[in-house]
Amino acid sequence: MRNPLMQPWLTEKSTRLTEQKGQYVFKVKSAATKTDIKAAVESKFGVDVLSVRTVNCLGKTKRQYTRKGLIAGKKNDWKKAFITLKEGQAIDYYSGSTDQGEDKKSNKG
C-alpha cells in the first residue's frame, strides 16, 4: 500500500498512552495491514517499531427526520492503529518527518 497513514489520532487517551507507554495512535486506511503500517511509520519518522495493533471502528448510524419521513444513513467505517516504539524513541507529529527518517530511507537502497 502506498501510504496507509491518514492522520495522528490525538485524544486524551492517546496522549496518555504516549506519555506512559510510548505508544502512538494513527487513523489509517481500512485496507492497510500491520506490515504496511509498520513500514510507513519507520520510513516516515525514522523510528523502530516494536509492535502494531489495529482496531476496526464501526461508523455511527445516523437518522434525520424530514417532511418526507425518516432518512437513515451511516458514517464510514475506519481503522485505528496503536504503534509501540522501542525505548527512548519518539515521534514528533508536528514536524512530519525527521532527518533520521530521510537518512535511514536513503541508506536502505
GROMACS .gro file of C-alpha atoms in nm:
model
  109
    1MET     CA    1   0.000   0.000   0.000
    2ARG     CA    2   0.133   0.341  -0.092
    3ASN     CA    3   0.078   0.539   0.232
    4PRO     CA    4  -0.162   0.386   0.484
    5LEU     CA    5  -0.124   0.666   0.743
    6MET     CA    6  -0.404   0.921   0.726
    7GLN     CA    7  -0.359   1.133   1.039
    8PRO     CA    8  -0.249   1.109   1.401
    9TRP     CA    9  -0.534   1.036   1.641
   10LEU     CA   10  -0.495   1.293   1.919
   11THR     CA   11  -0.728   1.235   2.213
   12GLU     CA   12  -0.684   1.231   2.590
   13LYS     CA   13  -0.648   0.854   2.585
   14SER     CA   14  -0.391   0.852   2.305
   15THR     CA   15  -0.190   1.128   2.473
   16ARG     CA   16  -0.186   0.929   2.798
   17LEU     CA   17  -0.066   0.619   2.608
   18THR     CA   18   0.213   0.823   2.450
   19GLU     CA   19   0.330   0.963   2.784
   20GLN     CA   20   0.306   0.640   2.985
   21LYS     CA   21   0.382   0.358   2.741
   22GLY     CA   22   0.543   0.518   2.437
   23GLN     CA   23   0.252   0.416   2.212
   24TYR     CA   24   0.124   0.635   1.930
   25VAL     CA   25  -0.219   0.621   1.766
   26PHE     CA   26  -0.289   0.687   1.398
   27LYS     CA   27  -0.601   0.677   1.183
   28VAL     CA   28  -0.513   0.451   0.889
   29LYS     CA   29  -0.678   0.330   0.571
   30SER     CA   30  -0.917   0.040   0.617
   31ALA     CA   31  -0.730  -0.185   0.374
   32ALA     CA   32  -0.393  -0.132   0.548
   33THR     CA   33  -0.217  -0.431   0.702
   34LYS     CA   34   0.009  -0.428   1.007
   35THR     CA   35   0.321  -0.472   0.795
   36ASP     CA   36   0.219  -0.179   0.570
   37ILE     CA   37   0.164   0.043   0.874
   38LYS     CA   38   0.495  -0.060   1.033
   39ALA     CA   39   0.690   0.012   0.714
   40ALA     CA   40   0.521   0.350   0.667
   41VAL     CA   41   0.592   0.467   1.025
   42GLU     CA   42   0.955   0.352   1.011
   43SER     CA   43   1.022   0.524   0.680
   44LYS     CA   44   0.834   0.848   0.753
   45PHE     CA   45   0.951   0.914   1.110
   46GLY     CA   46   1.282   0.723   1.121
   47VAL     CA   47   1.198   0.514   1.427
   48ASP     CA   48   1.200   0.141   1.510
   49VAL     CA   49   0.855  -0.011   1.563
   50LEU     CA   50   0.816  -0.295   1.813
   51SER     CA   51   0.450  -0.377   1.754
   52VAL     CA   52   0.137  -0.264   1.573
   53ARG     CA   53  -0.216  -0.329   1.697
   54THR     CA   54  -0.517  -0.239   1.485
   55VAL     CA   55  -0.883  -0.176   1.565
   56ASN     CA   56  -1.168  -0.166   1.315
   57CYS     CA   57  -1.411   0.104   1.428
   58LEU     CA   58  -1.768   0.093   1.301
   59GLY     CA   59  -1.928   0.410   1.167
   60LYS     CA   60  -2.222   0.553   1.357
   61THR     CA   61  -2.576   0.514   1.233
   62LYS     CA   62  -2.748   0.847   1.175
   63ARG     CA   63  -3.117   0.929   1.137
   64GLN     CA   64  -3.271   1.252   1.016
   65TYR     CA   65  -3.638   1.338   1.041
   66THR     CA   66  -3.773   1.534   0.744
   67ARG     CA   67  -4.112   1.622   0.597
   68LYS     CA   68  -4.093   1.317   0.376
   69GLY     CA   69  -4.018   1.085   0.666
   70LEU     CA   70  -3.717   0.926   0.823
   71ILE     CA   71  -3.389   0.923   0.634
   72ALA     CA   72  -3.140   0.671   0.767
   73GLY     CA   73  -2.770   0.677   0.691
   74LYS     CA   74  -2.437   0.560   0.820
   75LYS     CA   75  -2.092   0.714   0.857
   76ASN     CA   76  -1.798   0.529   0.706
   77ASP     CA   77  -1.612   0.259   0.896
   78TRP     CA   78  -1.249   0.335   0.976
   79LYS     CA   79  -0.936   0.178   1.122
   80LYS     CA   80  -0.710   0.287   1.406
   81ALA     CA   81  -0.353   0.166   1.468
   82PHE     CA   82  -0.169   0.160   1.803
   83ILE     CA   83   0.208   0.170   1.742
   84THR     CA   84   0.465   0.082   2.008
   85LEU     CA   85   0.819   0.213   1.964
   86LYS     CA   86   1.150   0.099   2.109
   87GLU     CA   87   1.264   0.257   2.438
   88GLY     CA   88   1.395   0.610   2.408
   89GLN     CA   89   1.238   0.682   2.069
   90ALA     CA   90   0.961   0.931   1.998
   91ILE     CA   91   0.754   1.070   1.712
   92ASP     CA   92   0.707   1.442   1.665
   93TYR     CA   93   0.366   1.477   1.498
   94TYR     CA   94   0.416   1.840   1.404
   95SER     CA   95   0.743   1.810   1.213
   96GLY     CA   96   0.606   1.548   0.970
   97SER     CA   97   0.929   1.357   0.929
   98THR     CA   98   1.276   1.375   1.079
   99ASP     CA   99   1.619   1.396   0.922
  100GLN     CA  100   1.687   1.047   1.056
  101GLY     CA  101   1.397   0.913   0.853
  102GLU     CA  102   1.537   1.053   0.531
  103ASP     CA  103   1.888   0.919   0.613
  104LYS     CA  104   1.750   0.577   0.702
  105LYS     CA  105   1.547   0.570   0.381
  106SER     CA  106   1.846   0.661   0.163
  107ASN     CA  107   2.077   0.408   0.333
  108LYS     CA  108   1.846   0.115   0.251
  109GLY     CA  109   1.870   0.145  -0.119
   0.00000   0.00000   0.00000
